[in-house]
Structure formats: structure tokens, C-alpha cells
Tab-separated table of C-alpha atoms and ligand atoms in Angstrom:
chain	number	residue	atom	x	y	z
A	1	MET	CA	19.738	14.072	-5.452
A	2	LEU	CA	22.052	11.289	-4.202
A	3	GLU	CA	24.028	9.457	-6.823
A	4	VAL	CA	26.095	6.319	-5.984
A	5	HIS	CA	28.498	5.338	-8.765
A	6	SER	CA	29.995	1.975	-8.798
A	7	LEU	CA	31.168	1.803	-5.200
A	8	VAL	CA	33.537	-0.861	-4.222
A	9	LYS	CA	34.776	-1.595	-0.643
A	10	LYS	CA	37.047	-4.404	0.211
A	11	PHE	CA	38.076	-5.731	3.671
A	12	GLY	CA	41.155	-7.729	2.929
A	13	ASP	CA	40.263	-10.245	0.274
A	14	TYR	CA	36.468	-9.883	0.916
A	15	THR	CA	34.583	-7.440	-1.253
A	16	ALA	CA	31.851	-6.251	1.038
A	17	VAL	CA	30.309	-3.828	-1.568
A	18	ASP	CA	30.847	-4.741	-5.236
A	19	HIS	CA	30.203	-2.060	-7.878
A	20	LEU	CA	27.053	-0.761	-6.332
A	21	SER	CA	25.311	2.048	-8.236
A	22	PHE	CA	21.867	3.769	-7.685
A	23	GLU	CA	20.364	7.187	-7.330
A	24	ILE	CA	17.656	8.529	-5.147
A	25	GLN	CA	15.573	11.629	-6.324
A	26	PRO	CA	14.206	14.069	-3.746
A	27	GLY	CA	10.921	12.858	-2.364
A	28	SER	CA	11.786	9.192	-2.949
A	29	ILE	CA	12.556	6.252	-0.700
A	30	LEU	CA	14.896	3.494	-1.431
A	31	GLY	CA	14.918	0.175	0.624
A	32	LEU	CA	18.076	-1.791	0.987
A	33	ILE	CA	17.683	-5.439	1.719
A	34	GLY	CA	19.852	-8.382	2.071
A	35	GLN	CA	20.861	-11.203	4.472
A	36	ASN	CA	23.092	-10.498	7.499
A	37	GLY	CA	26.554	-9.448	6.190
A	38	ALA	CA	25.212	-8.586	2.730
A	39	GLY	CA	26.839	-5.110	2.898
A	40	LYS	CA	23.986	-2.735	3.938
A	41	THR	CA	25.598	-0.997	6.819
A	42	THR	CA	28.968	-0.775	4.922
A	43	THR	CA	27.012	0.983	2.025
A	44	PHE	CA	25.621	3.528	4.574
A	45	ARG	CA	29.130	4.116	5.989
A	46	LEU	CA	30.540	4.713	2.548
A	47	ILE	CA	27.745	7.208	1.641
A	48	LEU	CA	28.459	9.026	4.956
A	49	ASP	CA	32.085	9.156	4.193
A	50	PHE	CA	32.924	7.428	7.447
A	51	ILE	CA	35.008	4.917	5.552
A	52	GLN	CA	36.919	5.262	2.308
A	53	ALA	CA	35.689	3.457	-0.890
A	54	ASP	CA	38.278	1.524	-2.898
A	55	GLU	CA	36.481	2.521	-6.091
A	56	GLY	CA	33.495	4.641	-7.100
A	57	LYS	CA	31.919	7.851	-5.759
A	58	VAL	CA	29.010	9.331	-3.980
A	59	LEU	CA	27.567	12.609	-5.106
A	60	TRP	CA	25.038	14.930	-3.443
A	61	ASN	CA	23.471	17.366	-5.861
A	62	GLY	CA	26.308	16.691	-8.332
A	63	GLN	CA	29.325	17.284	-5.803
A	64	VAL	CA	31.244	14.658	-4.014
A	65	ILE	CA	29.640	14.160	-0.649
A	66	GLY	CA	31.596	15.204	2.455
A	67	GLU	CA	31.865	17.296	5.633
A	68	LYS	CA	30.150	20.318	3.937
A	69	ASP	CA	26.971	18.267	3.753
A	70	TYR	CA	26.992	17.158	7.175
A	71	ASN	CA	24.120	19.346	8.306
A	72	ILE	CA	21.622	18.112	5.764
A	73	ILE	CA	22.098	14.480	6.633
A	74	GLY	CA	19.980	12.503	9.187
A	75	TYR	CA	21.644	9.192	10.221
A	76	LEU	CA	20.020	6.589	12.425
A	77	PRO	CA	22.877	4.040	13.097
A	78	GLU	CA	22.368	0.307	13.644
A	79	GLU	CA	23.911	0.647	17.047
A	80	ARG	CA	21.790	3.182	18.769
A	81	GLY	CA	23.667	5.853	20.638
A	82	LEU	CA	21.984	8.098	23.139
A	83	TYR	CA	23.446	9.405	26.425
A	84	PRO	CA	21.445	7.660	29.207
A	85	LYS	CA	21.976	10.222	31.793
A	86	LEU	CA	20.782	13.271	29.744
A	87	THR	CA	17.072	14.270	29.675
A	88	ILE	CA	15.203	13.700	26.419
A	89	GLU	CA	15.264	17.531	25.873
A	90	GLU	CA	18.976	17.953	26.460
A	91	GLN	CA	19.609	14.995	24.175
A	92	LEU	CA	17.506	16.388	21.301
A	93	LEU	CA	19.093	19.944	21.725
A	94	PHE	CA	22.590	18.412	21.726
A	95	PHE	CA	21.992	16.458	18.425
A	96	ALA	CA	20.354	19.583	16.872
A	97	GLU	CA	23.311	21.843	17.732
A	98	LEU	CA	25.687	19.286	16.262
A	99	ARG	CA	23.798	19.786	12.995
A	100	GLY	CA	24.036	23.439	13.120
A	101	LYS	CA	20.720	24.358	14.617
A	102	SER	CA	20.214	26.823	17.539
A	103	ARG	CA	18.690	25.807	20.906
A	104	LYS	CA	16.283	28.681	20.532
A	105	GLU	CA	14.942	27.338	17.367
A	106	ILE	CA	14.638	23.767	18.328
A	107	ALA	CA	13.486	24.004	22.000
A	108	PRO	CA	9.884	25.157	21.226
A	109	GLN	CA	9.497	22.251	18.716
A	110	ILE	CA	10.275	19.396	21.088
A	111	ASP	CA	6.786	18.816	22.607
A	112	ASP	CA	5.370	18.517	19.140
A	113	TRP	CA	7.962	15.894	18.079
A	114	LEU	CA	7.346	13.865	21.268
A	115	ASP	CA	3.585	14.066	20.676
A	116	ARG	CA	3.928	13.087	16.997
A	117	PHE	CA	5.953	10.046	17.809
A	118	GLN	CA	3.799	9.203	20.900
A	119	VAL	CA	6.984	8.917	23.192
A	120	LYS	CA	5.958	7.719	26.595
A	121	GLY	CA	7.771	10.161	28.782
A	122	ARG	CA	8.215	13.805	29.615
A	123	LYS	CA	11.004	15.777	28.029
A	124	THR	CA	12.519	16.296	31.535
A	125	ASP	CA	12.879	12.510	31.907
A	126	LYS	CA	16.224	10.904	31.644
A	127	VAL	CA	16.742	8.737	28.540
A	128	GLN	CA	17.748	5.719	30.729
A	129	THR	CA	14.273	5.709	32.296
A	130	LEU	CA	12.549	5.010	28.902
A	131	SER	CA	11.744	1.711	27.395
A	132	LYS	CA	13.931	0.480	24.486
A	133	GLY	CA	11.204	1.274	21.861
A	134	ASN	CA	10.813	4.790	23.281
A	135	GLN	CA	14.487	5.352	23.274
A	136	GLN	CA	14.528	4.287	19.584
A	137	LYS	CA	11.773	6.889	18.860
A	138	VAL	CA	13.775	9.606	20.601
A	139	GLN	CA	16.656	8.658	18.519
A	140	LEU	CA	14.753	8.955	15.370
A	141	ILE	CA	13.565	12.384	16.428
A	142	ALA	CA	17.156	13.273	16.907
A	143	THR	CA	17.789	12.079	13.388
A	144	LEU	CA	15.067	14.194	11.918
A	145	ILE	CA	14.754	17.272	14.146
A	146	HIS	CA	17.097	19.418	11.956
A	147	GLN	CA	14.934	18.467	8.869
A	148	PRO	CA	17.612	16.695	6.914
A	149	LYS	CA	17.392	16.396	3.085
A	150	LEU	CA	19.242	13.102	3.068
A	151	VAL	CA	18.006	10.458	5.653
A	152	ILE	CA	19.725	7.187	6.213
A	153	LEU	CA	18.102	4.756	8.564
A	154	ASP	CA	19.896	1.572	9.410
A	155	GLU	CA	17.182	-1.035	10.332
A	156	PRO	CA	14.699	1.590	11.821
A	157	PHE	CA	11.945	-1.030	12.679
A	158	SER	CA	14.126	-3.399	14.674
A	159	GLY	CA	12.713	-3.882	18.187
A	160	LEU	CA	9.489	-1.837	17.581
A	161	ASP	CA	5.997	-3.319	18.203
A	162	PRO	CA	3.450	-3.068	15.388
A	163	VAL	CA	1.973	0.194	16.700
A	164	ASN	CA	5.408	1.858	16.965
A	165	ALA	CA	6.472	0.331	13.604
A	166	GLN	CA	3.466	2.066	12.079
A	167	ILE	CA	4.480	5.452	13.559
A	168	MET	CA	7.914	4.873	12.148
A	169	LYS	CA	6.442	4.074	8.756
A	170	ASN	CA	4.315	7.287	8.774
A	171	ALA	CA	7.380	9.282	9.712
A	172	ILE	CA	9.344	7.845	6.732
A	173	ILE	CA	6.388	8.469	4.329
A	174	GLN	CA	6.276	12.095	5.616
A	175	LEU	CA	9.942	12.490	4.551
A	176	ARG	CA	8.846	11.768	1.008
A	177	GLN	CA	6.367	14.635	1.285
A	178	ALA	CA	9.166	16.789	2.842
A	179	ASN	CA	11.075	16.111	-0.448
A	180	ALA	CA	13.998	14.243	1.337
A	181	CYS	CA	16.095	11.486	-0.224
A	182	VAL	CA	15.646	8.540	1.990
A	183	ILE	CA	17.404	5.191	2.214
A	184	PHE	CA	16.829	2.541	4.846
A	185	SER	CA	17.606	-1.091	5.505
A	186	SER	CA	15.186	-3.635	6.879
A	187	HIS	CA	14.752	-7.350	7.276
A	188	ASN	CA	10.991	-6.780	7.261
A	189	MET	CA	9.845	-7.221	3.731
A	190	ASP	CA	6.258	-6.053	4.523
A	191	ASN	CA	7.593	-2.721	5.559
A	192	VAL	CA	9.798	-2.544	2.574
A	193	GLU	CA	7.013	-3.299	0.260
A	194	GLN	CA	4.626	-0.826	1.905
A	195	ILE	CA	6.742	2.217	1.833
A	196	CYS	CA	9.508	1.928	-0.733
A	197	ASP	CA	9.551	3.485	-4.285
A	198	GLN	CA	12.585	1.442	-5.234
A	199	LEU	CA	14.589	-1.276	-3.686
A	200	ILE	CA	17.950	-2.960	-3.877
A	201	MET	CA	18.901	-6.372	-2.752
A	202	LEU	CA	22.515	-7.183	-1.964
A	203	LYS	CA	24.003	-10.618	-1.789
A	204	ASN	CA	27.628	-10.780	-0.844
A	205	GLY	CA	27.970	-7.003	-1.749
A	206	LYS	CA	26.607	-7.609	-5.276
A	207	THR	CA	23.256	-6.150	-6.481
A	208	VAL	CA	20.847	-9.003	-7.253
A	209	LEU	CA	17.651	-7.076	-7.393
A	210	LYS	CA	17.032	-3.473	-8.190
A	211	GLY	CA	14.011	-1.358	-9.274
A	212	ASN	CA	10.461	-0.483	-8.386
A	213	VAL	CA	9.049	-2.948	-5.834
A	214	GLN	CA	5.836	-3.704	-7.704
A	215	GLU	CA	7.639	-4.141	-11.078
A	216	ILE	CA	10.108	-6.575	-9.422
A	217	ARG	CA	7.293	-8.469	-8.113
A	218	GLU	CA	5.403	-8.518	-11.523
A	219	SER	CA	8.591	-9.696	-13.287
A	220	PHE	CA	8.186	-12.916	-11.387
A	221	GLY	CA	4.793	-13.466	-12.971
A	222	ARG	CA	1.404	-13.960	-11.169
A	223	SER	CA	2.196	-17.261	-9.895
A	224	ARG	CA	0.394	-17.281	-6.525
A	225	LEU	CA	-3.337	-17.893	-6.370
A	226	TYR	CA	-5.104	-17.256	-3.101
A	227	LEU	CA	-8.487	-18.861	-2.736
A	228	GLU	CA	-10.732	-18.636	0.194
A	229	GLY	CA	-13.169	-21.485	0.967
A	230	ASP	CA	-12.986	-25.286	1.234
A	231	TYR	CA	-11.368	-26.610	-1.966
A	232	SER	CA	-10.200	-30.007	-0.548
A	233	SER	CA	-12.159	-31.902	-3.151
A	234	TYR	CA	-10.745	-30.110	-6.187
A	235	HIS	CA	-7.438	-32.069	-6.298
A	236	PHE	CA	-5.624	-29.049	-7.879
A	237	GLU	CA	-2.173	-30.767	-7.424
A	238	LYS	CA	-3.120	-33.050	-10.398
A	239	MET	CA	-3.676	-30.084	-12.766
A	240	PRO	CA	-0.837	-29.286	-15.151
A	241	GLY	CA	0.570	-25.804	-14.362
A	242	VAL	CA	-0.042	-26.189	-10.625
A	243	GLU	CA	3.341	-26.688	-8.835
A	244	LYS	CA	2.201	-26.882	-5.230
A	245	VAL	CA	-0.890	-26.678	-3.151
A	246	GLU	CA	-0.485	-24.986	0.127
A	247	VAL	CA	-3.409	-25.155	2.530
A	248	ARG	CA	-2.649	-22.348	4.877
A	249	ASN	CA	-5.697	-22.990	7.220
A	250	ALA	CA	-9.322	-24.270	6.812
A	251	HIS	CA	-10.271	-21.180	4.716
A	252	LEU	CA	-7.211	-20.219	2.695
A	253	THR	CA	-5.555	-22.299	0.047
A	254	VAL	CA	-2.548	-20.910	-1.834
A	255	LEU	CA	-1.829	-22.485	-5.230
A	256	HIS	CA	1.811	-22.058	-6.580
A	257	LEU	CA	1.512	-21.974	-10.372
A	258	SER	CA	4.292	-22.955	-12.798
A	259	ASN	CA	2.073	-21.532	-15.483
A	260	PRO	CA	0.078	-18.377	-14.446
A	261	GLU	CA	-2.141	-18.813	-17.517
A	262	ILE	CA	-3.761	-21.772	-15.695
A	263	GLY	CA	-5.407	-19.150	-13.371
A	264	LYS	CA	-8.267	-18.522	-15.871
A	265	GLU	CA	-9.077	-22.263	-15.919
A	266	ILE	CA	-9.097	-22.320	-12.183
A	267	PHE	CA	-11.261	-19.377	-12.012
A	268	GLN	CA	-13.962	-21.146	-14.211
A	269	LEU	CA	-13.698	-24.139	-12.095
A	270	VAL	CA	-14.087	-22.615	-8.703
A	271	THR	CA	-16.888	-20.246	-9.796
A	272	LYS	CA	-18.936	-22.877	-11.618
A	273	ASP	CA	-21.525	-22.707	-8.844
A	274	GLY	CA	-21.462	-18.889	-8.531
A	275	TYR	CA	-19.983	-16.668	-5.872
A	276	ILE	CA	-16.703	-17.375	-3.994
A	277	PRO	CA	-15.370	-15.098	-1.319
A	278	MET	CA	-11.883	-14.783	-2.674
A	279	PHE	CA	-9.919	-15.364	-5.954
A	280	ASN	CA	-6.733	-13.386	-5.893
A	281	GLN	CA	-3.930	-14.017	-8.414
A	282	GLN	CA	-0.686	-12.211	-7.390
A	283	PRO	CA	3.025	-12.340	-8.018
A	284	PRO	CA	5.114	-13.765	-5.255
A	285	THR	CA	5.563	-11.520	-2.196
A	286	LEU	CA	8.728	-9.735	-1.620
A	287	GLU	CA	9.494	-12.106	1.209
A	288	GLU	CA	9.184	-15.073	-1.072
A	289	ILE	CA	11.460	-13.402	-3.735
A	290	PHE	CA	13.958	-12.524	-1.019
A	291	LYS	CA	14.106	-16.202	0.112
A	292	MET	CA	14.286	-17.494	-3.547
A	293	LYS	CA	17.215	-15.100	-4.212
A	294	ALA	CA	18.994	-15.899	-0.888
A	295	GLY	CA	18.392	-19.594	-1.430
A	296	ALA	CA	19.855	-19.468	-4.934
A	297	GLU	CA	23.015	-18.126	-3.328
A	298	ASN	CA	23.160	-21.083	-0.837
A	299	GLU	CA	22.744	-23.745	-3.458
B	1	ATP	P1	23.391	-6.995	8.956
B	1	ATP	O1	22.055	-7.290	8.307
B	1	ATP	O2	23.824	-8.195	9.824
B	1	ATP	O3	23.498	-5.645	9.806
B	1	ATP	P2	24.848	-5.909	6.775
B	1	ATP	O4	24.245	-6.162	5.384
B	1	ATP	O5	24.666	-4.471	7.390
B	1	ATP	O6	24.534	-6.923	7.694
B	1	ATP	P3	27.722	-5.173	6.799
B	1	ATP	O7	27.773	-4.812	8.286
B	1	ATP	O8	27.760	-4.176	5.775
B	1	ATP	O9	26.488	-6.130	6.476
B	1	ATP	O10	28.943	-6.193	6.543
B	1	ATP	C1	29.268	-6.607	5.246
B	1	ATP	C2	30.432	-7.573	5.350
B	1	ATP	O11	31.629	-6.681	5.627
B	1	ATP	C3	30.482	-8.601	6.377
B	1	ATP	O12	31.072	-9.841	5.930
B	1	ATP	C4	31.303	-7.962	7.470
B	1	ATP	O13	31.956	-9.014	8.229
B	1	ATP	C5	32.325	-7.261	6.698
B	1	ATP	N1	32.846	-6.023	7.388
B	1	ATP	C6	32.126	-5.062	7.761
B	1	ATP	N2	32.863	-3.997	8.351
B	1	ATP	C7	34.100	-4.602	8.445
B	1	ATP	C8	35.393	-4.183	8.949
B	1	ATP	N3	35.504	-2.896	9.577
B	1	ATP	N4	36.466	-4.926	8.762
B	1	ATP	C9	36.282	-6.140	8.233
B	1	ATP	N5	35.161	-6.645	7.702
B	1	ATP	C10	34.142	-5.842	7.805
């Protein structure tokens, strides 16, 4: 288990990480979100012991984390760092050896890993001949090939197309099954919502959201109502409890409700003639919540 206790990191007068606390149980995934400069990468560097905290501590299985834990950690840094002139195979063997694995053990596994991640290239190809997305997948393999128990991924989805992002998501979900503790940062709220067990949002180093993704969403109330069909004649905007009517396209209308209870009344109204293709009352999406929280800061 990873435990982070009241971490503080200052750069001069600026507090980049401000009393951050959380824990990650084995087989669980934590998403770290926040605007640029919120403190995500600094948090990772503190956990990895690359930089020294001003206050607080990080424990791995009850002990202060340090060099002794190096071989159980898999870290995908924000600045990707492969050696362009090495072949894929040499690269992966090099990183595995750094984490205490033998070439003999790892070499026979490489084809399977390249297959699993659908890397477009042979293991004898030099890294510099691969596209950016494929290089990123090779780097993720390098992060995971020694089967780490603590996995830290700094923006693993950046630069990946939807198919490769899905491969990345599947790989992260499999880490849960392998009982690893996983923490990753992302600016893509859909990905965070889909794969995280819990999330933390940082704002200027401070924790502004923390908990289970669905519970966080529900805490904002079911204030979004998605209706499919033509409701242009319904004049919802005049109804008390309706804050805003958003016509997304000819088929989809989204009502923003200041009073979620009004949903029942709207249901009666829109179904008075029978079947409608969609009536879906939801809490705001994580992306909407993120913007609300980020906006609150800017005010
Ligand atoms: P992004 O989403 O852009 O990657 P982030 O959330 O990872 O951002 P950090 O890189 O952790 O943000 O930076 C947090 C703050 O700390 C920023 O204001 C940054 O300028 C500052 N910072 C980070 N490293 C240093 C450093 N070595 N010296 C001084 N300030 C730093």
C-alpha cells in the first residue's frame, strides 16, 4: 500500500504541493487531475524520492519509500526518454536490467509485450524509426516489463490516438488485476472517469476534490437532463428549476437544472404522448466539475 502523509513542497515562496494526503490500496487506481502547474508532476517526483519534501512523508507498505523500493516501481515520466539509436529489444532489456531483472528472463517475453500493445515495428527496429505513439507504447512496456507493484504514469494518454488510448486504458486496468497500486495524471476527464477508483484534483497544490469518481459526481446532484428528440416547442427555459437549455444538435437537448427534483415533472411532460427515445438525468460530468472547480479559482 502507498501512503502519502501531508506532503508539502515549496519552490521559493510558492507552495507547489500543499499538505497532500492520500493512500492507494493494492489493486486500485488513483487519477490525479488539475490544471497545468497544479502540482501533479511535483507530487510524482516527491513519491519517487527524486526531490525532497519540506514536510510530510511517503510510505510503501509502512516504511519510508526510498532506494530499496526502486525495483518494484514503474514510472512513465512526462518527458519521454528512450535511446533513439537502440533497438526496441535492447531498450527493453536495458530498462529491465536497471530494475533488477535478467536478460534471460525478459528476452523471451518481448514478442508478447509488443503484440499486446500492438507496437507497429519489429523488436530489431531502432526506436528512432517508430512513430511517436509507438515510441510511447515501447516506453510504457519499459515501465511495466519488470511487473512493478507501484506504477506512476505521468500523462500516459498524451499524444495517443483513440485506438492506442484504449490499449493504454486496458493496460492500466490489467494492473488493477495484477494487484498493483497505480497513480496517473491526465487532462482527459473521460479516461479518468472510465478507469479510476478514486481521484484527486489539485489546484495550486491544494486538494480541491478527493474521493470516488461516481460519489464525487453524485455529490453535485443530478442536475443534467439529456433528452433525445425535438423539444423546441416545450419552452423549458421558462420552467422554475431549469437554469439553462442547451440544444446540442437537432436531436439532443441538455437541460441544466438548479433543482434536480424538477426532473420528475419534466418526465411527465415529455412522456405525455408515450414513448421517447431518451430521458437521462445525470450528475455533471467530471469535465464539467473540473471546469467549475478551475473556474472558481480564476474568479
Ligand atoms: P502540467 O499539467 O503542466 O504538467 P503539473 O500539475 O504537473 O503541470 P508541476 O510540474 O508539478 O505541475 O508544477 C507545479 C508548480 O511548481 C508550477 O508552478 C511549476 O512552475 C513549479 N515548479 C515545478 N518544478 C519546479 C522547480 N524545480 N523549480 C521551481 N518551480 C518549480
